[in-house]
């Protein structure tokens, strides 16, 4: 069930995104291979696991494919590589007993080390094939055998890139047709594309930043003459003091006028309060209004 989910993730989904420095690995065989399936694995760990599993010589023919310059997004649709998609699906080719997909592999798998392990443990002979020799069925007569197929790096621009991957997939389909009645194992390894910024070019000389030199330059006293910048929008007028400056501005005049009015109002109020006169007899109990009422 887990393998089916991984297959759907890689080959059936419409949009697949992975790490920029990773690439997928496809393994399928007519024999039972006990390989752990995971989303992310290192190339060194997979090299060790594959060498251990294949050293038991489970098949007669081992097809080791190396496809450089591709990523997980290049196999996002089943139409990108139909033959590879069929081998990775459980719905086709019931002869395949093992299907393992690692969507993201960090680092490169040492496929030559695996080939040497097969030569040493299984006594398999090695043959390097290409597109021109695939049509010859005589190369599959001797067993056990290790077939090495190195595809070229696909173009970076579309639609040439998609067509290159389709052409490589057609070569894989032709080989699988010839191995229809054989016991085989296919390792389809890939390496991620190299960004244009990482392509080796003319090395640039690096100049180290000198902190002491910059500090010395900043602290060095400048005794040279400094040019004086004269502004074009200078508004100073030559003449007497009262012609250069305006002392009685409208704001100052308005403030003085308001202050004068407020002081006048305050003076009138204080004068009115001070003019009030009350005799002391009004506060005398005997001569006051209350005393006169008692007398009556």
PDB file of C-alpha atoms in Angstrom:
ATOM      1  CA  UNK A   1       0.000   0.000   0.000  1.00  0.00           C
ATOM      2  CA  UNK A   2       2.861   2.356   0.833  1.00  0.00           C
ATOM      3  CA  UNK A   3       4.575   1.587  -2.466  1.00  0.00           C
ATOM      4  CA  UNK A   4       1.366   2.360  -4.335  1.00  0.00           C
ATOM      5  CA  UNK A   5       1.196   5.751  -2.636  1.00  0.00           C
ATOM      6  CA  UNK A   6       4.769   6.510  -3.649  1.00  0.00           C
ATOM      7  CA  UNK A   7       4.026   5.490  -7.227  1.00  0.00           C
ATOM      8  CA  UNK A   8       1.046   7.798  -7.308  1.00  0.00           C
ATOM      9  CA  UNK A   9       3.140  10.577  -5.853  1.00  0.00           C
ATOM     10  CA  UNK A  10       5.849  10.328  -8.499  1.00  0.00           C
ATOM     11  CA  UNK A  11       4.093   9.264 -11.688  1.00  0.00           C
ATOM     12  CA  UNK A  12       0.373   9.937 -11.344  1.00  0.00           C
ATOM     13  CA  UNK A  13       0.159  13.381  -9.770  1.00  0.00           C
ATOM     14  CA  UNK A  14      -0.040  16.439 -11.996  1.00  0.00           C
ATOM     15  CA  UNK A  15       2.309  18.593  -9.955  1.00  0.00           C
ATOM     16  CA  UNK A  16       5.227  17.216  -7.979  1.00  0.00           C
ATOM     17  CA  UNK A  17       7.779  19.312  -6.154  1.00  0.00           C
ATOM     18  CA  UNK A  18      10.921  18.049  -4.448  1.00  0.00           C
ATOM     19  CA  UNK A  19      14.186  19.312  -3.146  1.00  0.00           C
ATOM     20  CA  UNK A  20      16.346  21.007  -5.749  1.00  0.00           C
ATOM     21  CA  UNK A  21      19.382  18.824  -4.967  1.00  0.00           C
ATOM     22  CA  UNK A  22      17.562  15.476  -5.067  1.00  0.00           C
ATOM     23  CA  UNK A  23      16.456  13.086  -7.806  1.00  0.00           C
ATOM     24  CA  UNK A  24      14.326   9.911  -7.884  1.00  0.00           C
ATOM     25  CA  UNK A  25      15.357   6.255  -8.008  1.00  0.00           C
ATOM     26  CA  UNK A  26      13.274   3.509  -9.666  1.00  0.00           C
ATOM     27  CA  UNK A  27      13.841  -0.203  -9.002  1.00  0.00           C
ATOM     28  CA  UNK A  28      11.746  -3.052 -10.382  1.00  0.00           C
ATOM     29  CA  UNK A  29      12.534  -6.736 -10.707  1.00  0.00           C
ATOM     30  CA  UNK A  30      10.977 -10.081 -11.521  1.00  0.00           C
ATOM     31  CA  UNK A  31      12.521 -11.321  -8.258  1.00  0.00           C
ATOM     32  CA  UNK A  32      11.607 -10.480  -4.699  1.00  0.00           C
ATOM     33  CA  UNK A  33      13.870  -7.690  -3.455  1.00  0.00           C
ATOM     34  CA  UNK A  34      13.646  -6.646   0.177  1.00  0.00           C
ATOM     35  CA  UNK A  35      14.408  -2.941  -0.004  1.00  0.00           C
ATOM     36  CA  UNK A  36      13.091  -0.324   2.435  1.00  0.00           C
ATOM     37  CA  UNK A  37      10.844   2.237   0.752  1.00  0.00           C
ATOM     38  CA  UNK A  38      11.051   5.791   2.032  1.00  0.00           C
ATOM     39  CA  UNK A  39      10.483   9.314   0.818  1.00  0.00           C
ATOM     40  CA  UNK A  40      14.048  10.511   1.344  1.00  0.00           C
ATOM     41  CA  UNK A  41      17.325   8.561   1.300  1.00  0.00           C
ATOM     42  CA  UNK A  42      20.998   9.309   0.839  1.00  0.00           C
ATOM     43  CA  UNK A  43      22.889   7.981  -2.160  1.00  0.00           C
ATOM     44  CA  UNK A  44      25.570   6.393   0.021  1.00  0.00           C
ATOM     45  CA  UNK A  45      22.990   4.491   2.078  1.00  0.00           C
ATOM     46  CA  UNK A  46      21.204   3.239  -1.028  1.00  0.00           C
ATOM     47  CA  UNK A  47      24.498   2.123  -2.573  1.00  0.00           C
ATOM     48  CA  UNK A  48      25.194   0.012   0.497  1.00  0.00           C
ATOM     49  CA  UNK A  49      21.660  -1.440   0.633  1.00  0.00           C
ATOM     50  CA  UNK A  50      21.551  -2.270  -3.080  1.00  0.00           C
ATOM     51  CA  UNK A  51      24.979  -3.911  -2.989  1.00  0.00           C
ATOM     52  CA  UNK A  52      23.866  -6.068  -0.072  1.00  0.00           C
ATOM     53  CA  UNK A  53      20.571  -7.113  -1.682  1.00  0.00           C
ATOM     54  CA  UNK A  54      21.950  -7.748  -5.177  1.00  0.00           C
ATOM     55  CA  UNK A  55      24.951  -9.680  -3.854  1.00  0.00           C
ATOM     56  CA  UNK A  56      22.514 -12.575  -3.322  1.00  0.00           C
ATOM     57  CA  UNK A  57      22.218 -12.839  -7.126  1.00  0.00           C
ATOM     58  CA  UNK A  58      18.416 -12.704  -7.381  1.00  0.00           C
ATOM     59  CA  UNK A  59      18.312 -12.287 -11.207  1.00  0.00           C
ATOM     60  CA  UNK A  60      20.044 -13.365 -14.397  1.00  0.00           C
ATOM     61  CA  UNK A  61      20.255  -9.945 -16.046  1.00  0.00           C
ATOM     62  CA  UNK A  62      20.857  -6.649 -14.283  1.00  0.00           C
ATOM     63  CA  UNK A  63      20.136  -3.455 -16.183  1.00  0.00           C
ATOM     64  CA  UNK A  64      21.856  -0.453 -14.604  1.00  0.00           C
ATOM     65  CA  UNK A  65      20.601   2.803 -16.102  1.00  0.00           C
ATOM     66  CA  UNK A  66      22.055   6.206 -15.355  1.00  0.00           C
ATOM     67  CA  UNK A  67      20.011   9.263 -16.302  1.00  0.00           C
ATOM     68  CA  UNK A  68      21.746  12.548 -15.418  1.00  0.00           C
ATOM     69  CA  UNK A  69      20.217  15.992 -15.225  1.00  0.00           C
ATOM     70  CA  UNK A  70      16.632  15.145 -14.224  1.00  0.00           C
ATOM     71  CA  UNK A  71      14.503  15.731 -11.158  1.00  0.00           C
ATOM     72  CA  UNK A  72      11.261  14.555  -9.663  1.00  0.00           C
ATOM     73  CA  UNK A  73       9.226  17.074 -11.679  1.00  0.00           C
ATOM     74  CA  UNK A  74      10.379  15.481 -14.960  1.00  0.00           C
ATOM     75  CA  UNK A  75       8.406  12.328 -14.063  1.00  0.00           C
ATOM     76  CA  UNK A  76       5.356  14.075 -12.607  1.00  0.00           C
ATOM     77  CA  UNK A  77       3.018  12.699 -15.288  1.00  0.00           C
ATOM     78  CA  UNK A  78       2.561   9.171 -16.589  1.00  0.00           C
ATOM     79  CA  UNK A  79       2.929  10.551 -20.125  1.00  0.00           C
ATOM     80  CA  UNK A  80       6.426  11.880 -19.385  1.00  0.00           C
ATOM     81  CA  UNK A  81       7.884   8.357 -19.359  1.00  0.00           C
ATOM     82  CA  UNK A  82       5.141   5.805 -20.208  1.00  0.00           C
ATOM     83  CA  UNK A  83       7.313   2.683 -20.028  1.00  0.00           C
ATOM     84  CA  UNK A  84       8.750   3.665 -16.674  1.00  0.00           C
ATOM     85  CA  UNK A  85       5.282   4.517 -15.408  1.00  0.00           C
ATOM     86  CA  UNK A  86       3.954   1.080 -16.384  1.00  0.00           C
ATOM     87  CA  UNK A  87       6.785  -0.697 -14.592  1.00  0.00           C
ATOM     88  CA  UNK A  88       6.139   1.364 -11.478  1.00  0.00           C
ATOM     89  CA  UNK A  89       2.433   0.590 -11.445  1.00  0.00           C
ATOM     90  CA  UNK A  90       0.947  -2.575  -9.940  1.00  0.00           C
ATOM     91  CA  UNK A  91      -1.752  -2.659 -12.597  1.00  0.00           C
ATOM     92  CA  UNK A  92       0.619  -3.790 -15.375  1.00  0.00           C
ATOM     93  CA  UNK A  93       3.168  -6.567 -15.920  1.00  0.00           C
ATOM     94  CA  UNK A  94       2.266  -9.088 -13.270  1.00  0.00           C
ATOM     95  CA  UNK A  95       5.699 -10.714 -13.675  1.00  0.00           C
ATOM     96  CA  UNK A  96       7.284  -7.897 -11.712  1.00  0.00           C
ATOM     97  CA  UNK A  97       7.401  -8.937  -8.085  1.00  0.00           C
ATOM     98  CA  UNK A  98       9.307  -5.956  -6.705  1.00  0.00           C
ATOM     99  CA  UNK A  99       8.751  -2.268  -7.278  1.00  0.00           C
ATOM    100  CA  UNK A 100      10.565   0.335  -5.213  1.00  0.00           C
ATOM    101  CA  UNK A 101      10.526   4.082  -5.732  1.00  0.00           C
ATOM    102  CA  UNK A 102      12.598   6.556  -3.749  1.00  0.00           C
ATOM    103  CA  UNK A 103      11.263   9.983  -4.798  1.00  0.00           C
ATOM    104  CA  UNK A 104      14.136  12.000  -3.346  1.00  0.00           C
ATOM    105  CA  UNK A 105      17.718  10.740  -3.238  1.00  0.00           C
ATOM    106  CA  UNK A 106      20.376  13.014  -1.778  1.00  0.00           C
ATOM    107  CA  UNK A 107      23.697  12.513  -3.501  1.00  0.00           C
ATOM    108  CA  UNK A 108      24.679  10.155  -6.289  1.00  0.00           C
ATOM    109  CA  UNK A 109      24.383   6.374  -6.173  1.00  0.00           C
ATOM    110  CA  UNK A 110      27.671   4.643  -6.992  1.00  0.00           C
ATOM    111  CA  UNK A 111      26.364   2.409  -9.742  1.00  0.00           C
ATOM    112  CA  UNK A 112      29.874   1.239 -10.666  1.00  0.00           C
ATOM    113  CA  UNK A 113      30.416  -0.099  -7.160  1.00  0.00           C
ATOM    114  CA  UNK A 114      27.191  -2.099  -7.467  1.00  0.00           C
ATOM    115  CA  UNK A 115      28.373  -3.443 -10.817  1.00  0.00           C
ATOM    116  CA  UNK A 116      31.681  -4.558  -9.310  1.00  0.00           C
ATOM    117  CA  UNK A 117      29.830  -6.294  -6.490  1.00  0.00           C
ATOM    118  CA  UNK A 118      27.724  -8.226  -9.013  1.00  0.00           C
ATOM    119  CA  UNK A 119      30.837  -9.198 -10.944  1.00  0.00           C
ATOM    120  CA  UNK A 120      32.559 -10.457  -7.816  1.00  0.00           C
ATOM    121  CA  UNK A 121      29.668 -12.162  -6.028  1.00  0.00           C
ATOM    122  CA  UNK A 122      27.586 -13.456  -8.937  1.00  0.00           C
ATOM    123  CA  UNK A 123      30.261 -13.908 -11.611  1.00  0.00           C
ATOM    124  CA  UNK A 124      28.311 -11.666 -13.967  1.00  0.00           C
ATOM    125  CA  UNK A 125      29.929 -10.217 -17.058  1.00  0.00           C
ATOM    126  CA  UNK A 126      29.563  -6.517 -17.829  1.00  0.00           C
ATOM    127  CA  UNK A 127      28.506  -5.006 -21.141  1.00  0.00           C
ATOM    128  CA  UNK A 128      28.080  -1.294 -21.831  1.00  0.00           C
ATOM    129  CA  UNK A 129      25.226  -0.753 -24.262  1.00  0.00           C
ATOM    130  CA  UNK A 130      23.857   2.303 -26.031  1.00  0.00           C
ATOM    131  CA  UNK A 131      20.930   3.182 -28.230  1.00  0.00           C
ATOM    132  CA  UNK A 132      22.573   1.705 -31.332  1.00  0.00           C
ATOM    133  CA  UNK A 133      23.229  -1.734 -29.775  1.00  0.00           C
ATOM    134  CA  UNK A 134      19.872  -2.142 -28.047  1.00  0.00           C
ATOM    135  CA  UNK A 135      18.248  -3.655 -31.136  1.00  0.00           C
ATOM    136  CA  UNK A 136      20.640  -6.629 -31.049  1.00  0.00           C
ATOM    137  CA  UNK A 137      19.129  -9.459 -29.014  1.00  0.00           C
ATOM    138  CA  UNK A 138      22.459 -11.325 -28.932  1.00  0.00           C
ATOM    139  CA  UNK A 139      23.665  -9.193 -26.038  1.00  0.00           C
ATOM    140  CA  UNK A 140      21.126 -10.871 -23.746  1.00  0.00           C
ATOM    141  CA  UNK A 141      22.226 -14.460 -24.448  1.00  0.00           C
ATOM    142  CA  UNK A 142      24.926 -14.749 -21.819  1.00  0.00           C
ATOM    143  CA  UNK A 143      23.856 -14.914 -18.169  1.00  0.00           C
ATOM    144  CA  UNK A 144      24.415 -13.715 -15.523  1.00  0.00           C
ATOM    145  CA  UNK A 145      25.052 -10.353 -17.074  1.00  0.00           C
ATOM    146  CA  UNK A 146      25.251  -6.694 -16.104  1.00  0.00           C
ATOM    147  CA  UNK A 147      24.089  -4.223 -18.762  1.00  0.00           C
ATOM    148  CA  UNK A 148      25.119  -0.593 -18.273  1.00  0.00           C
ATOM    149  CA  UNK A 149      23.168   2.071 -20.120  1.00  0.00           C
ATOM    150  CA  UNK A 150      24.074   5.749 -19.770  1.00  0.00           C
ATOM    151  CA  UNK A 151      21.558   8.221 -21.134  1.00  0.00           C
ATOM    152  CA  UNK A 152      22.555  11.724 -22.162  1.00  0.00           C
ATOM    153  CA  UNK A 153      21.519  14.793 -20.216  1.00  0.00           C
ATOM    154  CA  UNK A 154      18.220  16.148 -21.563  1.00  0.00           C
ATOM    155  CA  UNK A 155      17.939  19.646 -22.933  1.00  0.00           C
ATOM    156  CA  UNK A 156      17.189  22.461 -20.503  1.00  0.00           C
ATOM    157  CA  UNK A 157      14.488  24.070 -22.645  1.00  0.00           C
ATOM    158  CA  UNK A 158      11.035  22.785 -23.483  1.00  0.00           C
ATOM    159  CA  UNK A 159       9.716  21.017 -25.500  1.00  0.00           C
ATOM    160  CA  UNK A 160      13.142  19.528 -26.334  1.00  0.00           C
ATOM    161  CA  UNK A 161      13.599  18.359 -22.747  1.00  0.00           C
ATOM    162  CA  UNK A 162      10.347  16.413 -22.701  1.00  0.00           C
ATOM    163  CA  UNK A 163      11.161  14.842 -26.060  1.00  0.00           C
ATOM    164  CA  UNK A 164      14.608  13.720 -24.860  1.00  0.00           C
ATOM    165  CA  UNK A 165      13.079  11.978 -21.848  1.00  0.00           C
ATOM    166  CA  UNK A 166      10.506  10.316 -24.105  1.00  0.00           C
ATOM    167  CA  UNK A 167      13.274   9.048 -26.398  1.00  0.00           C
ATOM    168  CA  UNK A 168      15.134   7.558 -23.451  1.00  0.00           C
ATOM    169  CA  UNK A 169      11.938   5.963 -22.234  1.00  0.00           C
ATOM    170  CA  UNK A 170      11.411   4.418 -25.674  1.00  0.00           C
ATOM    171  CA  UNK A 171      14.858   2.805 -25.413  1.00  0.00           C
ATOM    172  CA  UNK A 172      13.897   1.387 -22.017  1.00  0.00           C
ATOM    173  CA  UNK A 173      10.671   0.037 -23.475  1.00  0.00           C
ATOM    174  CA  UNK A 174      12.597  -1.736 -26.252  1.00  0.00           C
ATOM    175  CA  UNK A 175      14.936  -3.403 -23.757  1.00  0.00           C
ATOM    176  CA  UNK A 176      12.045  -4.538 -21.561  1.00  0.00           C
ATOM    177  CA  UNK A 177      10.362  -6.123 -24.583  1.00  0.00           C
ATOM    178  CA  UNK A 178      13.516  -8.156 -25.220  1.00  0.00           C
ATOM    179  CA  UNK A 179      13.644  -9.199 -21.563  1.00  0.00           C
ATOM    180  CA  UNK A 180      10.025 -10.275 -21.486  1.00  0.00           C
ATOM    181  CA  UNK A 181      10.842 -13.936 -20.819  1.00  0.00           C
ATOM    182  CA  UNK A 182      13.946 -13.329 -18.721  1.00  0.00           C
ATOM    183  CA  UNK A 183      14.596 -12.952 -15.024  1.00  0.00           C
ATOM    184  CA  UNK A 184      15.856  -9.381 -14.681  1.00  0.00           C
ATOM    185  CA  UNK A 185      16.346  -6.452 -12.321  1.00  0.00           C
ATOM    186  CA  UNK A 186      16.361  -2.809 -13.421  1.00  0.00           C
ATOM    187  CA  UNK A 187      18.013   0.016 -11.495  1.00  0.00           C
ATOM    188  CA  UNK A 188      17.014   3.375 -12.963  1.00  0.00           C
ATOM    189  CA  UNK A 189      19.236   5.913 -11.222  1.00  0.00           C
ATOM    190  CA  UNK A 190      19.126   9.666 -11.788  1.00  0.00           C
ATOM    191  CA  UNK A 191      21.105  12.726 -10.814  1.00  0.00           C
ATOM    192  CA  UNK A 192      19.604  16.190 -10.290  1.00  0.00           C
ATOM    193  CA  UNK A 193      20.005  18.935 -12.880  1.00  0.00           C
ATOM    194  CA  UNK A 194      22.872  21.347 -12.385  1.00  0.00           C
ATOM    195  CA  UNK A 195      21.736  25.002 -12.148  1.00  0.00           C
ATOM    196  CA  UNK A 196      23.245  27.390 -14.665  1.00  0.00           C
ATOM    197  CA  UNK A 197      24.867  29.364 -11.858  1.00  0.00           C
ATOM    198  CA  UNK A 198      26.827  26.255 -10.806  1.00  0.00           C
ATOM    199  CA  UNK A 199      28.325  25.574 -14.216  1.00  0.00           C
ATOM    200  CA  UNK A 200      32.096  25.806 -14.067  1.00  0.00           C
ATOM    201  CA  UNK A 201      33.402  28.938 -15.710  1.00  0.00           C
ATOM    202  CA  UNK A 202      36.290  31.349 -15.463  1.00  0.00           C
ATOM    203  CA  UNK A 203      37.181  31.629 -11.794  1.00  0.00           C
ATOM    204  CA  UNK A 204      37.025  35.144 -10.400  1.00  0.00           C
ATOM    205  CA  UNK A 205      39.794  36.462  -8.199  1.00  0.00           C
ATOM    206  CA  UNK A 206      38.580  37.112  -4.687  1.00  0.00           C
ATOM    207  CA  UNK A 207      39.946  40.152  -2.899  1.00  0.00           C
ATOM    208  CA  UNK A 208      39.895  39.893   0.872  1.00  0.00           C
ATOM    209  CA  UNK A 209      38.390  42.814   2.720  1.00  0.00           C
ATOM    210  CA  UNK A 210      40.994  44.563   4.868  1.00  0.00           C
ATOM    211  CA  UNK A 211      39.446  45.811   8.084  1.00  0.00           C
ATOM    212  CA  UNK A 212      42.631  47.471   9.359  1.00  0.00           C
ATOM    213  CA  UNK A 213      43.125  49.407   6.147  1.00  0.00           C
ATOM    214  CA  UNK A 214      39.568  50.719   6.115  1.00  0.00           C
ATOM    215  CA  UNK A 215      39.794  51.681   9.790  1.00  0.00           C
ATOM    216  CA  UNK A 216      43.063  53.506   9.187  1.00  0.00           C
ATOM    217  CA  UNK A 217      41.543  55.356   6.264  1.00  0.00           C
ATOM    218  CA  UNK A 218      38.530  56.461   8.283  1.00  0.00           C
ATOM    219  CA  UNK A 219      40.592  57.676  11.257  1.00  0.00           C
ATOM    220  CA  UNK A 220      43.232  59.451   9.184  1.00  0.00           C
ATOM    221  CA  UNK A 221      43.115  63.222   9.665  1.00  0.00           C
ATOM    222  CA  UNK A 222      42.270  65.170   6.563  1.00  0.00           C
ATOM    223  CA  UNK A 223      44.272  68.391   6.510  1.00  0.00           C
ATOM    224  CA  UNK A 224      43.556  69.320   2.933  1.00  0.00           C
ATOM    225  CA  UNK A 225      41.346  72.220   1.921  1.00  0.00           C
ATOM    226  CA  UNK A 226      37.669  71.495   1.725  1.00  0.00           C
ATOM    227  CA  UNK A 227      35.653  73.147  -1.023  1.00  0.00           C
ATOM    228  CA  UNK A 228      32.809  75.294   0.245  1.00  0.00           C
ATOM    229  CA  UNK A 229      29.561  74.651  -1.509  1.00  0.00           C
ATOM    230  CA  UNK A 230      27.560  77.779  -2.192  1.00  0.00           C
ATOM    231  CA  UNK A 231      23.876  77.229  -2.593  1.00  0.00           C
ATOM    232  CA  UNK A 232      22.135  78.802  -5.520  1.00  0.00           C
ATOM    233  CA  UNK A 233      18.952  79.479  -3.530  1.00  0.00           C
ATOM    234  CA  UNK A 234      20.609  81.961  -1.135  1.00  0.00           C
ATOM    235  CA  UNK A 235      17.982  84.471   0.139  1.00  0.00           C
ATOM    236  CA  UNK A 236      20.099  86.775   2.393  1.00  0.00           C
ATOM    237  CA  UNK A 237      19.794  90.436   1.402  1.00  0.00           C
ATOM    238  CA  UNK A 238      22.585  92.897   1.950  1.00  0.00           C
ATOM    239  CA  UNK A 239      21.648  96.046   3.891  1.00  0.00           C
ATOM    240  CA  UNK A 240      20.775  97.402   7.360  1.00  0.00           C
ATOM    241  CA  UNK A 241      19.513  95.153  10.142  1.00  0.00           C
ATOM    242  CA  UNK A 242      15.852  96.151   9.895  1.00  0.00           C
ATOM    243  CA  UNK A 243      15.906  95.568   6.166  1.00  0.00           C
ATOM    244  CA  UNK A 244      17.384  92.046   6.514  1.00  0.00           C
ATOM    245  CA  UNK A 245      14.990  90.851   9.203  1.00  0.00           C
ATOM    246  CA  UNK A 246      11.276  91.361   9.846  1.00  0.00           C
ATOM    247  CA  UNK A 247      10.728  91.862  13.580  1.00  0.00           C
ATOM    248  CA  UNK A 248       6.963  92.604  13.693  1.00  0.00           C
ATOM    249  CA  UNK A 249       5.557  89.586  11.905  1.00  0.00           C
ATOM    250  CA  UNK A 250       1.795  89.111  11.452  1.00  0.00           C
ATOM    251  CA  UNK A 251       1.778  86.345  14.049  1.00  0.00           C
ATOM    252  CA  UNK A 252       3.586  88.456  16.609  1.00  0.00           C
ATOM    253  CA  UNK A 253       1.276  91.413  15.940  1.00  0.00           C
ATOM    254  CA  UNK A 254      -1.804  89.219  16.389  1.00  0.00           C
ATOM    255  CA  UNK A 255      -0.450  87.847  19.680  1.00  0.00           C
ATOM    256  CA  UNK A 256       0.225  91.324  21.056  1.00  0.00           C
ATOM    257  CA  UNK A 257      -3.256  92.521  20.077  1.00  0.00           C
ATOM    258  CA  UNK A 258      -4.987  89.598  21.766  1.00  0.00           C
ATOM    259  CA  UNK A 259      -2.846  90.028  24.886  1.00  0.00           C
ATOM    260  CA  UNK A 260      -3.798  93.724  25.064  1.00  0.00           C
ATOM    261  CA  UNK A 261      -7.507  92.915  24.833  1.00  0.00           C
ATOM    262  CA  UNK A 262      -7.287  90.241  27.524  1.00  0.00           C
ATOM    263  CA  UNK A 263      -5.356  92.547  29.845  1.00  0.00           C
ATOM    264  CA  UNK A 264      -7.957  95.303  29.295  1.00  0.00           C
ATOM    265  CA  UNK A 265     -10.794  92.961  30.219  1.00  0.00           C
ATOM    266  CA  UNK A 266      -8.894  91.777  33.289  1.00  0.00           C
ATOM    267  CA  UNK A 267      -8.257  95.392  34.355  1.00  0.00           C
ATOM    268  CA  UNK A 268     -11.923  96.323  34.069  1.00  0.00           C
ATOM    269  CA  UNK A 269     -12.956  93.263  36.071  1.00  0.00           C
ATOM    270  CA  UNK A 270     -10.471  93.929  38.856  1.00  0.00           C
ATOM    271  CA  UNK A 271     -11.461  97.627  38.964  1.00  0.00           C
ATOM    272  CA  UNK A 272     -15.149  96.743  39.279  1.00  0.00           C
ATOM    273  CA  UNK A 273     -14.521  94.365  42.141  1.00  0.00           C
ATOM    274  CA  UNK A 274     -12.311  96.878  43.913  1.00  0.00           C
ATOM    275  CA  UNK A 275     -14.958  99.654  43.653  1.00  0.00           C
ATOM    276  CA  UNK A 276     -17.495  97.737  45.718  1.00  0.00           C
ATOM    277  CA  UNK A 277     -17.887  99.396  49.178  1.00  0.00           C
ATOM    278  CA  UNK A 278     -19.711  97.856  52.174  1.00  0.00           C
ATOM    279  CA  UNK A 279     -19.998  99.720  55.492  1.00  0.00           C
ATOM    280  CA  UNK A 280     -18.956  98.118  58.752  1.00  0.00           C
ATOM    281  CA  UNK A 281     -22.412  98.784  60.225  1.00  0.00           C
ATOM    282  CA  UNK A 282     -23.809  96.094  58.005  1.00  0.00           C
ATOM    283  CA  UNK A 283     -21.868  93.586  60.067  1.00  0.00           C
ATOM    284  CA  UNK A 284     -22.894  95.008  63.514  1.00  0.00           C
ATOM    285  CA  UNK A 285     -25.596  92.949  65.300  1.00  0.00           C
ATOM    286  CA  UNK A 286     -27.045  95.867  67.265  1.00  0.00           C
ATOM    287  CA  UNK A 287     -27.130  98.441  64.493  1.00  0.00           C
ATOM    288  CA  UNK A 288     -27.742  95.982  61.754  1.00  0.00           C
ATOM    289  CA  UNK A 289     -31.085  94.924  60.280  1.00  0.00           C
ATOM    290  CA  UNK A 290     -31.556  92.108  62.808  1.00  0.00           C
ATOM    291  CA  UNK A 291     -31.017  94.482  65.750  1.00  0.00           C
ATOM    292  CA  UNK A 292     -33.531  96.998  64.444  1.00  0.00           C
ATOM    293  CA  UNK A 293     -36.187  94.288  64.182  1.00  0.00           C
ATOM    294  CA  UNK A 294     -35.736  93.395  67.859  1.00  0.00           C
ATOM    295  CA  UNK A 295     -36.178  97.023  68.917  1.00  0.00           C
ATOM    296  CA  UNK A 296     -39.464  97.278  67.099  1.00  0.00           C
TER     297      UNK A 296
END
